Amino acid sequence: EPYIALSGIRKGYRIGGEAIPIFSNLDLAIPRGDFVAIMGPSGSGKSTLLNMLAGIDRPDAGTLRIGSSRLDQMGEAARSSWRAHHMGIVFQFYNLLPMLTAAENVELPLLLKPLSARERRTRVDKVLDLVGLAGREKQYPAMMSGGQQQRVGIARAIVSDPGLLLCDEPTGDLDRKSADEVLEMLRFLNRELGKTIVMVTHDPQAALYAKRTLHLDKGDFIEEKRAA
Ligand code: ADP
Ligand code: ADP
């Protein structure tokens, strides 16, 4: 049984009185431990798909299950709580809070958990070390390069130890070298820590790091490539 299962998903938007369909019958199965890159032209529905996986948007019809949770049947509050406990999200523009240090940004998801300040500190130090930022705990985002900021973003996404990472154009704002470092890190999290990763990307290089690449066009997946 796949970890993530979308079946018969229908999703569209209303602009004014007009209904604009994006997905009319989308199916997708992702086993635990997979690393999937989702590519496709602008407007093909990549963000909409990621938002449904994140529980931000709900499908209009069809089933969306992650683990044992039926996200399509959950209300907004339940999805929001589910998201905080089961997944980490990595954003194109990092989404760090500028008035907080690297360590304080990474600590944020832990404030929802019953942990002591000491336990939070231990976990934050561990993940900052894992992403190669030991010693930079007290730096503010503005003092860091884009690649370093994205590594703070990755540390924040994994600090609660979720099984699933969703990445929205994680290399979209980075130079090639920083992008490759971030992709290496995602591959490490997938291979060594068993994280399931779903990554939306325009970066053809990113597909080389994923286990498979799905191309989305006109509301459906048109081809699939597996890494050799
Ligand atoms: P992608 O991420 O592949 O560029 P999106 O998922 O953002 O595609 O968008 C798919 C289609 O849905 C586009 O035509 C877009 O204009 C439309 N769309 C996306 N979000 C909304 C929204 N909130 N309201 C109206 N239309 C939307
Ligand atoms: P979460 O604890 O965030 O809900 P999951 O739903 O991914 O994580 O995990 C549910 C169960 O599966 C947990 O007991 C977890 O330890 C286990 N698990 C998580 N990732 C893996 C993996 N890569 N391989 C095997 N088991 C896993």
CSV table of C-alpha atoms in Angstrom, one decimal, residues 25-112:
chain,number,residue,atom,x,y,z
A,25,ASN,CA,-9.2,12.7,-12.7
A,26,LEU,CA,-5.7,12.6,-11.3
A,27,ASP,CA,-4.2,9.5,-9.8
A,28,LEU,CA,-0.8,9.3,-8.0
A,29,ALA,CA,0.8,6.7,-5.8
A,30,ILE,CA,4.0,7.4,-3.9
A,31,PRO,CA,5.6,4.6,-1.8
A,32,ARG,CA,7.4,5.4,1.5
A,33,GLY,CA,11.0,6.3,0.9
A,34,ASP,CA,10.4,7.7,-2.6
A,35,PHE,CA,12.0,10.9,-3.9
A,36,VAL,CA,9.8,12.3,-6.6
A,37,ALA,CA,10.5,15.4,-8.8
A,38,ILE,CA,7.4,16.9,-10.3
A,39,MET,CA,8.0,19.1,-13.4
A,40,GLY,CA,5.8,20.7,-16.0
A,41,PRO,CA,5.0,24.0,-17.6
A,42,SER,CA,3.8,27.0,-15.7
A,43,GLY,CA,0.1,26.7,-15.0
A,44,SER,CA,0.1,22.9,-15.3
A,45,GLY,CA,-1.0,22.5,-11.7
A,46,LYS,CA,2.2,21.8,-9.8
A,47,SER,CA,1.5,24.3,-7.0
A,48,THR,CA,-2.1,23.1,-6.8
A,49,LEU,CA,-0.9,19.5,-6.4
A,50,LEU,CA,1.7,20.5,-3.7
A,51,ASN,CA,-0.9,22.5,-1.9
A,52,MET,CA,-3.3,19.5,-1.8
A,53,LEU,CA,-0.5,17.3,-0.5
A,54,ALA,CA,0.3,19.9,2.2
A,55,GLY,CA,-3.4,20.0,3.2
A,56,ILE,CA,-3.6,23.7,2.3
A,57,ASP,CA,-6.1,23.1,-0.5
A,58,ARG,CA,-8.7,20.3,-0.5
A,59,PRO,CA,-9.6,18.4,-3.7
A,60,ASP,CA,-13.1,19.1,-5.0
A,61,ALA,CA,-13.6,15.3,-5.4
A,62,GLY,CA,-11.6,12.1,-5.1
A,63,THR,CA,-9.5,10.6,-2.3
A,64,LEU,CA,-6.2,11.9,-0.9
A,65,ARG,CA,-4.6,9.7,1.7
A,66,ILE,CA,-1.2,10.1,3.3
A,67,GLY,CA,-0.3,7.3,5.7
A,68,SER,CA,-3.5,6.5,7.5
A,69,SER,CA,-5.0,10.0,7.1
A,70,ARG,CA,-7.7,11.0,4.7
A,71,LEU,CA,-6.9,14.6,4.0
A,72,ASP,CA,-9.9,15.0,1.7
A,73,GLN,CA,-12.2,14.3,4.6
A,74,MET,CA,-10.5,16.6,7.1
A,75,GLY,CA,-11.5,20.1,7.8
A,76,GLU,CA,-9.1,23.1,7.7
A,77,ALA,CA,-8.1,22.9,11.4
A,78,ALA,CA,-7.5,19.2,11.3
A,79,ARG,CA,-5.4,19.5,8.1
A,80,SER,CA,-3.4,22.4,9.6
A,81,SER,CA,-2.6,20.3,12.7
A,82,TRP,CA,-1.8,17.3,10.6
A,83,ARG,CA,0.6,19.3,8.5
A,84,ALA,CA,2.4,20.5,11.6
A,85,HIS,CA,2.9,17.0,12.9
A,86,HIS,CA,3.6,15.0,9.7
A,87,MET,CA,5.4,17.0,7.2
A,88,GLY,CA,8.1,19.6,6.6
A,89,ILE,CA,7.9,22.1,3.8
A,90,VAL,CA,10.9,23.7,2.0
A,91,PHE,CA,10.1,26.9,0.1
A,92,GLN,CA,11.7,28.6,-2.9
A,93,PHE,CA,12.4,31.8,-1.0
A,94,TYR,CA,13.1,30.1,2.3
A,95,ASN,CA,10.3,31.8,4.3
A,96,LEU,CA,12.6,32.5,7.2
A,97,LEU,CA,11.7,35.2,9.7
A,98,PRO,CA,14.2,38.0,9.4
A,99,MET,CA,14.1,39.1,13.0
A,100,LEU,CA,15.0,35.6,14.3
A,101,THR,CA,18.4,33.9,14.3
A,102,ALA,CA,19.0,30.7,12.4
A,103,ALA,CA,18.6,28.7,15.6
A,104,GLU,CA,15.3,30.5,16.5
A,105,ASN,CA,13.9,30.0,13.0
A,106,VAL,CA,14.7,26.3,13.2
A,107,GLU,CA,13.2,26.1,16.7
A,108,LEU,CA,9.8,27.4,15.6
A,109,PRO,CA,8.1,24.1,14.7
A,110,LEU,CA,9.2,22.7,18.1
A,111,LEU,CA,7.3,25.3,20.0
A,112,LEU,CA,4.2,23.3,19.2
